[in-house]
Coordinates of C-alpha atoms in Angstrom, one line a residue:
Chain A
M50 CA 23.8 13.3 28.9
D51 CA 25.8 14.8 26.1
E52 CA 24.9 18.5 25.5
T53 CA 25.6 18.6 21.8
I54 CA 22.6 19.3 19.7
K55 CA 22.0 16.5 17.2
L56 CA 18.9 17.7 15.5
E57 CA 17.6 21.2 15.3
I58 CA 14.5 22.4 13.6
R59 CA 14.4 26.2 13.0
N60 CA 11.2 28.1 12.2
M61 CA 9.9 25.2 10.1
T62 CA 6.6 25.6 8.4
K63 CA 4.8 23.0 6.3
L64 CA 1.4 23.7 5.1
Y65 CA -0.8 21.4 3.0
K66 CA -3.0 22.5 0.2
N67 CA -6.0 22.5 2.5
G68 CA -4.3 24.9 5.0
D69 CA -3.5 22.2 7.6
G70 CA 0.0 21.6 8.7
V71 CA 2.6 23.0 11.1
K72 CA 3.8 26.5 11.6
N73 CA 7.0 28.0 13.0
I74 CA 8.3 24.8 14.7
N75 CA 11.5 25.2 16.7
L76 CA 12.9 22.1 18.3
K77 CA 16.3 21.0 19.6
V78 CA 17.2 17.3 20.3
R79 CA 20.4 16.6 22.0
K80 CA 22.6 13.6 21.2
G81 CA 21.4 10.4 22.7
E82 CA 18.0 11.9 23.6
L83 CA 14.6 10.4 23.0
M84 CA 12.1 13.1 22.1
T85 CA 8.4 12.2 21.7
L86 CA 6.0 14.3 19.7
L87 CA 2.7 13.9 21.5
G88 CA -0.8 15.0 20.4
P89 CA -4.1 13.9 19.0
S90 CA -4.4 12.9 15.4
G91 CA -4.2 15.9 13.1
C92 CA -2.0 17.9 15.4
G93 CA 0.9 17.8 13.0
K94 CA 3.3 15.5 14.8
T95 CA 3.6 13.1 11.9
T96 CA 4.1 16.0 9.6
I97 CA 7.1 17.1 11.5
L98 CA 8.5 13.6 11.5
R99 CA 8.0 13.3 7.8
T100 CA 9.7 16.5 7.1
I101 CA 12.7 15.3 9.1
G102 CA 12.8 12.1 7.1
G103 CA 12.5 13.9 3.8
F104 CA 9.1 12.5 2.8
L105 CA 7.6 16.0 2.9
Q106 CA 9.1 19.2 1.7
C107 CA 8.8 22.1 4.2
N108 CA 7.6 25.5 3.0
A109 CA 10.0 27.4 5.1
G110 CA 12.7 26.9 7.8
E111 CA 15.7 24.7 8.3
I112 CA 16.3 21.2 9.6
L113 CA 19.8 20.7 10.8
I114 CA 21.5 17.5 11.7
D115 CA 25.0 18.0 13.3
G116 CA 24.7 21.6 12.2
K117 CA 24.1 20.7 8.5
N118 CA 21.0 21.8 6.8
I119 CA 19.3 18.7 5.2
V120 CA 16.2 20.4 3.9
A121 CA 17.3 20.0 0.2
M122 CA 18.2 16.3 0.4
P123 CA 15.9 13.5 -0.7
P124 CA 15.1 10.8 1.8
E125 CA 17.7 8.4 0.5
K126 CA 20.5 11.0 1.1
R127 CA 19.5 11.9 4.7
P128 CA 21.2 10.5 7.7
T129 CA 17.9 9.5 9.2
A130 CA 16.0 6.2 9.3
M131 CA 12.3 5.8 9.8
V132 CA 10.1 3.1 11.2
F133 CA 6.5 3.4 10.0
Q134 CA 3.3 2.6 11.7
S135 CA 2.8 -0.6 9.8
Y136 CA 3.6 -2.4 6.6
N137 CA 7.2 -1.6 7.1
L138 CA 8.8 -4.7 5.7
W139 CA 8.9 -5.5 2.1
P140 CA 6.6 -8.5 1.8
H141 CA 8.4 -10.3 -1.0
M142 CA 11.7 -10.4 0.8
T143 CA 12.8 -12.6 3.7
V144 CA 13.8 -11.0 7.0
Y145 CA 17.5 -11.4 5.9
D146 CA 16.8 -9.7 2.5
N147 CA 14.9 -6.9 4.2
L148 CA 17.8 -6.2 6.5
A149 CA 20.4 -6.6 3.8
F150 CA 18.8 -4.4 1.2
G151 CA 20.1 -1.1 2.6
L152 CA 23.5 -2.5 3.3
K153 CA 23.9 -3.9 -0.2
L154 CA 23.0 -0.4 -1.6
R155 CA 26.0 0.8 0.4
K156 CA 28.2 -1.8 -1.2
I157 CA 29.2 -3.4 2.1
P158 CA 31.0 -6.8 1.6
K159 CA 28.8 -9.9 2.1
P160 CA 30.5 -11.4 5.1
E161 CA 30.1 -8.1 6.9
I162 CA 26.5 -7.8 6.0
A163 CA 25.8 -11.3 7.4
E164 CA 27.7 -10.3 10.6
R165 CA 25.8 -7.1 11.1
I166 CA 22.5 -8.7 10.4
A167 CA 23.2 -11.4 13.0
D168 CA 24.0 -8.7 15.5
A169 CA 21.0 -6.6 14.7
L170 CA 18.6 -9.6 15.0
K171 CA 20.2 -10.4 18.4
L172 CA 19.6 -6.9 19.5
V173 CA 15.9 -7.1 18.8
K174 CA 15.7 -10.7 20.0
M175 CA 14.8 -12.2 16.7
E176 CA 17.7 -14.6 16.2
G177 CA 17.0 -17.4 13.8
M178 CA 14.3 -15.6 11.9
E179 CA 16.4 -14.8 8.8
K180 CA 14.5 -17.0 6.4
K181 CA 11.0 -15.9 7.4
Y182 CA 8.8 -13.8 5.3
P183 CA 7.0 -10.8 6.9
N184 CA 3.6 -12.5 6.6
Q185 CA 4.9 -15.5 8.6
M186 CA 5.5 -13.3 11.6
S187 CA 3.3 -11.4 14.1
G188 CA 2.9 -7.7 14.0
G189 CA 5.3 -7.3 17.0
Q190 CA 7.9 -9.4 15.3
Q191 CA 7.6 -7.4 12.1
Q192 CA 8.1 -4.1 14.0
R193 CA 11.2 -5.6 15.7
V194 CA 12.7 -6.4 12.4
A195 CA 11.8 -3.0 11.1
I196 CA 13.6 -1.4 14.0
A197 CA 16.6 -3.6 13.4
R198 CA 16.6 -2.6 9.7
S199 CA 16.6 1.0 10.6
L200 CA 19.4 0.6 13.2
L201 CA 21.6 -1.3 10.8
L202 CA 22.1 1.8 8.8
K203 CA 23.5 3.6 11.8
P204 CA 21.4 6.6 11.3
E205 CA 22.2 9.9 13.0
V206 CA 18.6 10.2 14.0
L207 CA 16.0 7.4 14.3
L208 CA 12.5 8.4 13.5
L209 CA 9.5 6.4 14.7
D210 CA 6.0 7.0 13.5
E211 CA 3.6 5.4 16.1
P212 CA 5.4 2.1 15.5
F213 CA 3.6 0.2 18.2
S214 CA 0.1 1.6 17.8
A215 CA -1.1 -1.5 15.8
L216 CA 0.1 -3.9 18.5
D217 CA -1.9 -5.1 21.4
A218 CA -1.4 -3.6 24.9
K219 CA 0.9 -6.2 26.4
I220 CA 3.3 -6.4 23.4
R221 CA 3.2 -2.6 23.2
M222 CA 4.5 -2.2 26.7
Q223 CA 7.2 -4.8 26.1
M224 CA 8.3 -3.2 22.9
R225 CA 8.4 0.2 24.6
E226 CA 10.8 -1.1 27.3
E227 CA 13.0 -2.8 24.8
L228 CA 13.2 0.2 22.6
R229 CA 14.2 2.4 25.5
K230 CA 16.9 -0.1 26.5
I231 CA 18.3 -0.3 23.0
Q232 CA 18.2 3.4 22.6
T233 CA 20.2 4.0 25.8
D234 CA 22.6 1.2 25.1
L235 CA 23.4 2.4 21.7
D236 CA 23.1 6.1 22.7
I237 CA 21.1 7.0 19.6
T238 CA 19.0 10.1 19.1
V239 CA 15.4 9.3 18.6
V240 CA 12.3 11.2 17.6
F241 CA 9.2 9.2 18.4
V242 CA 5.6 10.2 17.4
T243 CA 2.7 9.0 19.5
H244 CA -0.8 9.9 20.4
D245 CA -0.6 7.8 23.5
Q246 CA 0.3 10.0 26.5
E247 CA 1.2 7.0 28.6
E248 CA 3.7 5.9 26.0
A249 CA 5.2 9.4 25.8
M250 CA 5.5 9.5 29.5
A251 CA 7.2 6.1 29.7
L252 CA 9.7 6.7 26.9
S253 CA 10.8 10.2 26.7
D254 CA 13.6 12.3 27.9
V255 CA 11.7 15.3 26.4
T256 CA 8.1 15.4 25.3
V257 CA 6.7 17.9 22.9
V258 CA 3.0 18.4 23.4
M259 CA 1.3 19.5 20.2
N260 CA -2.0 21.0 19.3
K261 CA -3.4 22.0 15.9
G262 CA -0.1 22.5 14.2
S263 CA 1.8 24.2 16.9
V264 CA 3.8 23.4 20.0
E265 CA 2.0 23.8 23.3
Q266 CA 4.8 22.7 25.6
I267 CA 8.3 21.2 25.6
G268 CA 9.6 19.6 28.7
S269 CA 10.4 16.4 30.6
P270 CA 7.5 14.1 31.3
Y271 CA 7.7 15.3 35.0
E272 CA 7.5 19.0 34.0
I273 CA 4.6 18.4 31.6
Y274 CA 2.7 16.4 34.1
H275 CA 3.2 18.6 37.1
H276 CA 3.6 22.0 35.5
P277 CA 1.4 22.0 32.4
A278 CA 1.9 25.3 30.5
S279 CA -1.6 25.5 29.3
R280 CA -5.0 24.2 30.0
Y281 CA -4.8 22.1 26.8
V282 CA -1.7 20.3 28.1
A283 CA -3.2 19.9 31.6
D284 CA -6.3 18.3 30.0
F285 CA -4.4 16.2 27.5
I286 CA -1.9 14.7 29.9
G287 CA -3.2 12.4 32.7
E288 CA -6.5 12.9 34.5
M289 CA -7.4 16.4 35.5
N290 CA -10.4 18.1 37.2
F291 CA -11.3 21.6 36.1
I292 CA -13.4 23.9 38.2
E293 CA -14.5 27.4 37.4
A294 CA -14.5 29.1 40.9
K295 CA -14.2 32.6 39.4
L296 CA -15.5 33.6 36.1
G297 CA -13.0 32.9 33.3
V298 CA -10.5 31.3 35.7
H299 CA -10.2 27.5 35.7
T300 CA -8.5 25.7 38.6
A301 CA -7.0 22.4 37.7
I302 CA -6.5 19.7 40.2
R303 CA -5.2 16.2 39.6
P304 CA -7.4 13.4 41.1
E305 CA -4.4 12.2 43.2
N306 CA -4.0 15.6 44.8
I307 CA -7.3 15.5 46.4
T308 CA -7.9 14.3 50.0
V309 CA -11.4 13.3 50.9
R310 CA -12.7 13.7 54.5
K311 CA -16.1 13.0 56.0
G312 CA -18.4 16.0 56.7
P313 CA -18.2 19.6 55.4
G314 CA -15.5 22.2 55.7
G315 CA -13.0 21.5 52.8
D316 CA -11.9 23.5 49.8
L317 CA -15.0 22.2 48.2
D318 CA -17.9 20.1 49.6
G319 CA -20.1 17.6 48.0
T320 CA -21.7 14.2 48.1
V321 CA -20.3 10.9 47.0
R322 CA -21.8 9.9 43.7
N323 CA -19.9 6.8 42.8
I324 CA -17.0 4.7 44.1
M325 CA -15.0 2.5 41.7
M326 CA -12.4 0.0 42.7
L327 CA -9.6 0.1 40.0
G328 CA -7.0 -2.3 41.4
H329 CA -4.4 -0.6 43.6
Y330 CA -6.4 2.6 43.8
T331 CA -10.0 3.6 44.0
E332 CA -11.7 6.3 41.9
M333 CA -14.4 8.4 43.7
I334 CA -16.7 10.8 41.9
V335 CA -18.0 13.6 44.1
D336 CA -20.9 15.7 43.2
T337 CA -20.2 19.4 44.0
E338 CA -21.9 22.7 43.3
L339 CA -19.1 23.3 40.7
G340 CA -19.6 20.0 38.9
L341 CA -18.4 16.5 39.3
I342 CA -14.9 16.0 40.8
K343 CA -12.8 12.9 40.4
A344 CA -10.5 11.8 43.2
F345 CA -8.1 8.9 43.5
L346 CA -7.9 7.2 46.9
S347 CA -5.8 4.4 48.1
G348 CA -7.7 1.1 48.6
G349 CA -8.0 1.3 52.3
E350 CA -9.2 4.9 52.5
A351 CA -12.1 4.3 50.2
E352 CA -13.7 1.7 52.4
E353 CA -14.8 4.3 54.9
F354 CA -17.1 6.0 52.5
V355 CA -20.5 5.1 51.1
R356 CA -22.5 6.4 48.2
G357 CA -24.5 9.5 49.0
E358 CA -22.4 10.5 51.9
A359 CA -21.5 14.2 52.5
V360 CA -17.8 14.7 52.1
S361 CA -15.2 17.6 52.0
L362 CA -12.4 17.8 49.5
Y363 CA -9.0 19.2 50.3
F364 CA -6.7 20.2 47.4
S365 CA -2.9 19.8 47.9
E366 CA -1.7 21.1 44.5
T367 CA -3.7 23.3 42.1
K368 CA -2.9 25.3 39.1
E369 CA -4.9 28.1 37.6
F370 CA -5.6 28.8 33.9
S371 CA -7.4 31.9 32.8
E372 CA -9.2 31.9 29.5
Chain B
M300 CA -28.8 -44.3 7.9
G301 CA -31.0 -41.2 8.1
Q302 CA -28.0 -39.0 7.8
A303 CA -26.9 -40.8 4.6
K304 CA -30.3 -40.3 3.1
E305 CA -30.1 -36.5 4.0
T306 CA -26.8 -36.2 2.2
W307 CA -28.1 -38.1 -0.8
K308 CA -31.1 -35.8 -1.0
K309 CA -28.9 -32.7 -0.8
T310 CA -26.6 -34.0 -3.5
L311 CA -29.6 -34.6 -5.7
L312 CA -30.8 -31.1 -5.1
I313 CA -27.5 -29.7 -6.0
V314 CA -27.4 -31.7 -9.2
A315 CA -30.9 -30.6 -10.1
M316 CA -30.0 -27.0 -9.6
L317 CA -26.8 -27.2 -11.6
A318 CA -28.4 -29.3 -14.4
P319 CA -29.9 -26.4 -16.6
A320 CA -26.6 -24.5 -16.7
L321 CA -24.7 -27.7 -17.3
L322 CA -27.0 -28.7 -20.2
I323 CA -26.8 -25.3 -21.8
T324 CA -23.0 -25.3 -21.5
I325 CA -22.9 -28.8 -23.0
G326 CA -25.3 -27.9 -25.8
I327 CA -23.8 -24.6 -27.0
V328 CA -20.1 -24.8 -25.9
I329 CA -18.9 -28.3 -25.3
Y330 CA -20.7 -30.1 -28.2
P331 CA -19.6 -27.6 -30.9
I332 CA -16.0 -27.8 -29.5
I333 CA -16.0 -31.6 -29.7
N334 CA -17.6 -31.4 -33.1
T335 CA -15.0 -29.0 -34.4
V336 CA -12.1 -31.0 -33.0
I337 CA -13.6 -34.2 -34.7
N338 CA -14.2 -32.4 -38.0
S339 CA -10.6 -31.1 -38.1
F340 CA -9.4 -34.7 -38.2
V341 CA -11.8 -35.8 -40.9
D342 CA -11.2 -35.7 -44.6
A343 CA -13.9 -33.6 -46.2
E344 CA -14.0 -35.7 -49.4
T345 CA -13.6 -39.3 -48.1
G346 CA -14.8 -39.0 -44.5
A347 CA -11.7 -40.9 -43.4
P348 CA -9.6 -39.8 -40.4
T349 CA -6.7 -37.5 -41.5
L350 CA -4.0 -35.1 -40.4
R351 CA -3.8 -33.3 -43.7
Y352 CA -5.4 -30.1 -42.5
Y353 CA -2.9 -29.7 -39.7
T354 CA 0.0 -30.8 -42.0
Y355 CA -1.2 -28.1 -44.4
L356 CA -1.4 -25.4 -41.7
F357 CA 2.1 -26.0 -40.4
T358 CA 3.9 -26.9 -43.6
D359 CA 2.3 -24.8 -46.4
E360 CA 4.3 -21.6 -46.6
L361 CA 1.3 -19.3 -47.0
A362 CA -0.6 -21.0 -44.1
R363 CA 2.4 -20.9 -41.8
D364 CA 2.8 -17.2 -42.6
H365 CA -0.6 -16.6 -41.1
I366 CA 0.2 -18.4 -37.9
V367 CA 3.6 -16.8 -37.4
Y368 CA 2.2 -13.4 -38.3
T369 CA -0.7 -13.8 -35.8
L370 CA 1.7 -14.8 -33.0
W371 CA 4.0 -11.9 -33.9
I372 CA 1.1 -9.3 -33.8
A373 CA -0.2 -10.7 -30.5
V374 CA 3.2 -10.6 -28.9
L375 CA 3.9 -7.1 -30.1
T376 CA 0.5 -5.9 -29.0
V377 CA 1.0 -7.4 -25.5
A378 CA 4.4 -5.9 -25.2
I379 CA 3.5 -2.4 -26.3
S380 CA 0.2 -2.3 -24.4
M381 CA 1.8 -3.5 -21.2
I382 CA 4.7 -1.0 -21.3
L383 CA 2.3 1.9 -22.1
A384 CA -0.3 0.7 -19.6
Y385 CA 2.3 0.3 -16.9
L386 CA 3.7 3.8 -17.4
L387 CA 0.2 5.2 -17.3
A388 CA -0.7 3.2 -14.2
L389 CA 2.5 4.4 -12.4
Y390 CA 1.6 7.9 -13.3
L391 CA -2.0 7.5 -12.0
R392 CA -0.9 5.8 -8.8
F393 CA 2.0 8.0 -7.8
S394 CA 1.1 11.4 -9.2
D395 CA -1.3 13.5 -7.2
T396 CA -2.3 16.2 -9.6
K397 CA -5.5 17.4 -11.2
I398 CA -4.4 16.0 -14.5
S399 CA -3.7 12.5 -13.1
K400 CA -7.0 12.5 -11.3
T401 CA -8.9 13.5 -14.5
I402 CA -7.1 10.8 -16.5
G403 CA -7.9 8.4 -13.7
T404 CA -11.6 8.9 -14.2
L405 CA -11.5 9.0 -18.0
Y406 CA -9.1 6.2 -19.0
L407 CA -11.7 3.5 -18.8
L408 CA -14.2 5.3 -21.0
P409 CA -12.9 3.9 -24.3
R410 CA -13.9 0.5 -23.1
F411 CA -17.6 1.6 -23.3
I412 CA -17.3 2.5 -27.0
P413 CA -18.1 -0.4 -29.3
N414 CA -14.9 -1.5 -31.1
L415 CA -16.4 -1.0 -34.5
V416 CA -17.2 2.6 -33.8
T417 CA -13.7 3.2 -32.5
I418 CA -12.1 1.6 -35.5
Y419 CA -14.1 3.7 -38.0
A420 CA -13.4 6.8 -35.9
V421 CA -9.7 6.2 -35.8
M422 CA -9.8 5.4 -39.6
T423 CA -11.2 8.8 -40.4
I424 CA -8.4 10.4 -38.5
V425 CA -5.4 8.4 -39.6
R426 CA -6.2 7.4 -43.1
D427 CA -4.0 8.9 -45.8
S428 CA -6.7 11.4 -46.7
G429 CA -7.9 11.8 -43.1
L430 CA -7.8 14.5 -40.5
I431 CA -4.1 14.3 -39.8
N432 CA -3.4 14.6 -43.6
R433 CA -5.8 17.5 -43.9
I434 CA -4.2 19.4 -41.1
F435 CA -0.7 18.9 -42.7
M436 CA -2.2 19.9 -46.0
A437 CA -3.3 23.2 -44.5
F438 CA 0.4 23.9 -44.0
G439 CA 1.3 22.7 -47.5
V440 CA 2.7 19.4 -46.4
N441 CA 1.2 16.2 -48.0
F442 CA 1.9 14.0 -45.0
K443 CA 0.4 10.5 -45.2
P444 CA 0.4 8.6 -41.8
G445 CA 0.3 5.2 -43.7
L446 CA -1.3 3.4 -40.8
L447 CA -4.1 1.6 -42.5
F448 CA -4.0 -1.8 -44.2
N449 CA -0.7 -2.9 -42.7
S450 CA 0.6 -4.3 -39.4
K451 CA 1.3 -0.9 -37.9
G452 CA -2.3 0.0 -38.1
V453 CA -3.5 -3.3 -36.6
I454 CA -1.0 -3.0 -33.7
M455 CA -2.0 0.6 -33.1
M456 CA -5.7 -0.3 -32.9
N457 CA -5.0 -3.3 -30.6
V458 CA -2.9 -1.1 -28.3
I459 CA -5.7 1.5 -28.2
F460 CA -8.2 -1.2 -27.2
N461 CA -6.0 -2.9 -24.6
I462 CA -4.5 -0.1 -22.7
P463 CA -7.6 0.7 -20.6
F464 CA -8.0 -2.9 -19.5
A465 CA -4.3 -3.4 -18.8
T466 CA -4.1 -0.1 -16.9
M467 CA -7.1 -1.0 -14.8
I468 CA -5.5 -4.3 -13.7
I469 CA -2.1 -2.7 -13.0
V470 CA -3.6 0.3 -11.2
A471 CA -5.4 -2.1 -8.9
A472 CA -2.1 -4.0 -8.3
L473 CA -0.2 -0.8 -7.6
S474 CA -2.8 0.6 -5.2
G475 CA -2.3 -2.6 -3.2
I476 CA 1.4 -1.5 -2.6
S477 CA 1.3 0.6 0.4
E478 CA 3.1 4.0 0.5
S479 CA 5.3 3.0 3.4
I480 CA 6.8 0.1 1.3
V481 CA 8.0 2.7 -1.2
E482 CA 9.0 5.2 1.4
S483 CA 10.9 2.7 3.6
A484 CA 12.9 1.7 0.5
R485 CA 13.7 5.3 -0.3
D486 CA 14.6 5.8 3.4
V487 CA 17.3 3.1 3.3
G488 CA 18.8 4.7 0.3
A489 CA 17.1 3.2 -2.8
S490 CA 16.8 5.5 -5.8
R491 CA 13.4 5.7 -7.6
F492 CA 14.8 3.4 -10.3
R493 CA 15.7 0.8 -7.7
V494 CA 12.4 1.2 -5.9
F495 CA 10.7 0.4 -9.2
F496 CA 12.7 -2.7 -10.1
Q497 CA 13.1 -4.2 -6.6
M498 CA 9.8 -3.3 -4.9
I499 CA 7.0 -2.2 -7.3
L500 CA 7.7 -4.5 -10.2
P501 CA 8.1 -7.8 -8.2
L502 CA 5.0 -6.8 -6.1
S503 CA 2.8 -6.3 -9.1
F504 CA 4.3 -9.1 -11.2
K505 CA 1.4 -11.5 -10.8
D506 CA -1.1 -9.0 -12.0
V507 CA 1.1 -8.0 -15.0
M508 CA 1.2 -11.7 -16.0
I509 CA -2.6 -11.9 -15.7
A510 CA -3.1 -8.8 -17.8
M511 CA -0.6 -10.1 -20.4
V512 CA -2.5 -13.4 -20.7
F513 CA -5.8 -11.7 -21.2
I514 CA -4.4 -9.4 -23.9
F515 CA -2.7 -12.2 -25.6
M516 CA -5.8 -14.4 -25.7
S517 CA -8.1 -11.7 -27.0
N518 CA -5.6 -10.8 -29.7
I519 CA -4.7 -14.3 -30.9
S520 CA -8.3 -14.6 -32.2
S521 CA -9.0 -11.0 -33.0
F522 CA -11.1 -10.4 -36.1
T523 CA -12.8 -7.0 -36.4
T524 CA -9.6 -4.9 -36.4
P525 CA -7.5 -6.9 -38.9
Y526 CA -10.6 -7.5 -41.1
L527 CA -11.2 -3.8 -41.4
I528 CA -7.7 -2.3 -41.4
G529 CA -5.3 -5.3 -41.7
R530 CA -3.3 -6.3 -44.8
N531 CA -4.2 -9.0 -47.4
H532 CA -1.3 -11.3 -46.7
P533 CA -0.4 -12.7 -44.3
L534 CA -3.7 -12.7 -42.5
L535 CA -4.5 -12.9 -38.8
L536 CA -5.9 -16.3 -37.9
G537 CA -9.4 -14.9 -37.2
V538 CA -9.6 -13.4 -40.7
Y539 CA -8.0 -16.5 -42.2
L540 CA -10.6 -18.6 -40.5
R541 CA -13.4 -16.5 -42.0
K542 CA -11.9 -16.7 -45.4
T543 CA -11.6 -20.5 -45.2
F544 CA -15.2 -20.7 -44.0
A545 CA -16.4 -18.5 -46.8
N546 CA -14.6 -20.9 -49.2
R547 CA -16.7 -23.7 -47.7
E548 CA -13.5 -25.4 -46.5
Y549 CA -15.2 -26.3 -43.3
N550 CA -12.7 -29.0 -42.1
L551 CA -9.7 -26.7 -42.7
A552 CA -11.6 -24.0 -40.8
A553 CA -12.1 -26.5 -38.0
A554 CA -8.4 -27.2 -37.8
I555 CA -7.7 -23.4 -37.7
S556 CA -10.2 -23.1 -34.8
V557 CA -8.4 -25.8 -33.0
V558 CA -5.0 -24.1 -33.5
I559 CA -6.4 -20.8 -32.2
F560 CA -7.9 -22.7 -29.3
L561 CA -4.6 -24.3 -28.5
F562 CA -2.8 -21.0 -28.3
S563 CA -5.5 -19.7 -26.0
A564 CA -5.2 -22.9 -23.9
V565 CA -1.5 -22.4 -23.5
S566 CA -2.1 -18.8 -22.2
A567 CA -4.9 -20.1 -20.0
F568 CA -2.5 -22.5 -18.5
V569 CA 0.0 -19.7 -17.8
Y570 CA -2.9 -17.8 -16.2
L571 CA -3.9 -20.7 -14.0
Y572 CA -0.3 -21.4 -13.1
T573 CA 0.5 -17.9 -12.0
N574 CA -2.8 -17.5 -10.2
L575 CA -2.7 -20.8 -8.3
K576 CA 0.9 -21.0 -7.5
E577 CA 1.3 -19.1 -4.3
K578 CA 4.8 -18.1 -3.3
D579 CA 5.7 -18.3 0.4
W580 CA 5.4 -14.6 0.9
E581 CA 2.0 -14.4 -0.6
S582 CA 0.2 -16.8 1.7
R583 CA -1.8 -15.4 4.5
A584 CA -0.4 -16.6 7.7
P585 CA -2.3 -16.2 11.0
Q586 CA -1.2 -12.9 12.6

């Protein structure tokens, strides 16, 4: 991957009247990279995205694209394009007009507009939909057109604000894959906001985990999953057991890093409370003196155990967080 | 057979339940209308069918002045009210300040004050010896607003009365336009000016038409305002109707009523047309 920094946010602060907002944000996105901002609602991820797009004015700090500070520019002057959560398309315009609007503003000749629109629709697999109105399409189709519309303007940075959250699970997965493909094919820089950790894991080169207006951890999905920097990140990403063996020190163990054996003598002993078959793996809940522990077993392993049986747990990878 | 009987019974029940409302409507609305229409075509002296009242209304110079004047006042009222109401609605929708919120709660209040009260209140302020004049007098200037007993005053009052209603309709339309529609337009490079003319205006056009029709209809037959602060000639049709009635020219009055009714009917048609005609983009398709 290219090492040039495409987008940089320096010491950015944006506070709302009620005191919420984000403080001292520093981020660097390299060219061609897909960065996700991940966190629960109200953590400030959308605030950051909207300050990049120019829909919010930041109180302090700089936002640089290719080294140029864009903080003073209105949205229409910024080299960014944004895809919103929903109601992206202008309802009174056909797909063609929706796509042509920005190009017409740039005074691009008509034949070229038509050509570029045809290419863009092909890219998002929506050929032949030019004459449809937004209300004649499904939510997924509308978001495809919205993405095409943003790509047409060849933005330096593409911003996506939970674009798939209103779609049903299957379409969401499909859109995710296609977005990733388009992004790598065109080598565009993307900032993607989501509250869905699975989506963040699947899409990102770099994930920024956010909590209450500040950054908790920045890293690749692998780093964030296997080396969470804080208890918050460990808890937010994936499944995690926390046990307090010593006062004030919490040990975190992922359910897949637990081996279950019959009888006592493990890192922790307990009795089987519940066994749930979840497709290719089985979830086992073990009742221990330090609380309930969740373990993932492969299908075959789980068959040896019954409810109420005494078992021992062996931890292969743990991490400690002190309070 | 049994099923047919059921249906028949049901129909009878529906008719029975609708009958009182229907009879009242026929009695106090439809019968007078028919009666008026008939009277307008009947010669008062001979009782023979005639078109003389209509011929008079549309050919006599003085009578024609009234009709043209009425249309002129109604159109101006609609235009000025809509422009001001649209600006106010835009401000209420897109500004997020304390002032806009306060105006947002207060702007409908004038609707709850009886028209007559408002007219007299405004008169005490704007008449040539009124509050405005007194304030100027205090500075030694004898300024007379000159807003009473002429068209300016009537239009001003009409605008005052219609702004709250028009604003209410447009605010509702504008709040139906989601923020992301405006933002995505700005995002692709549209100026505020363009966002207004290519997004906001087309998306609220239907409601603007509806508000215009209502304002036009209520002003084509307005009476109180022009009666109290209008001029003596030409008259608005409402005042002219009363004058004719007072002169016991009942059949001419009937013809004037029919003319007013026709103007309203045209606007009602425009209303129905804009409301019923659904453009492709407005229909609700299954998602």
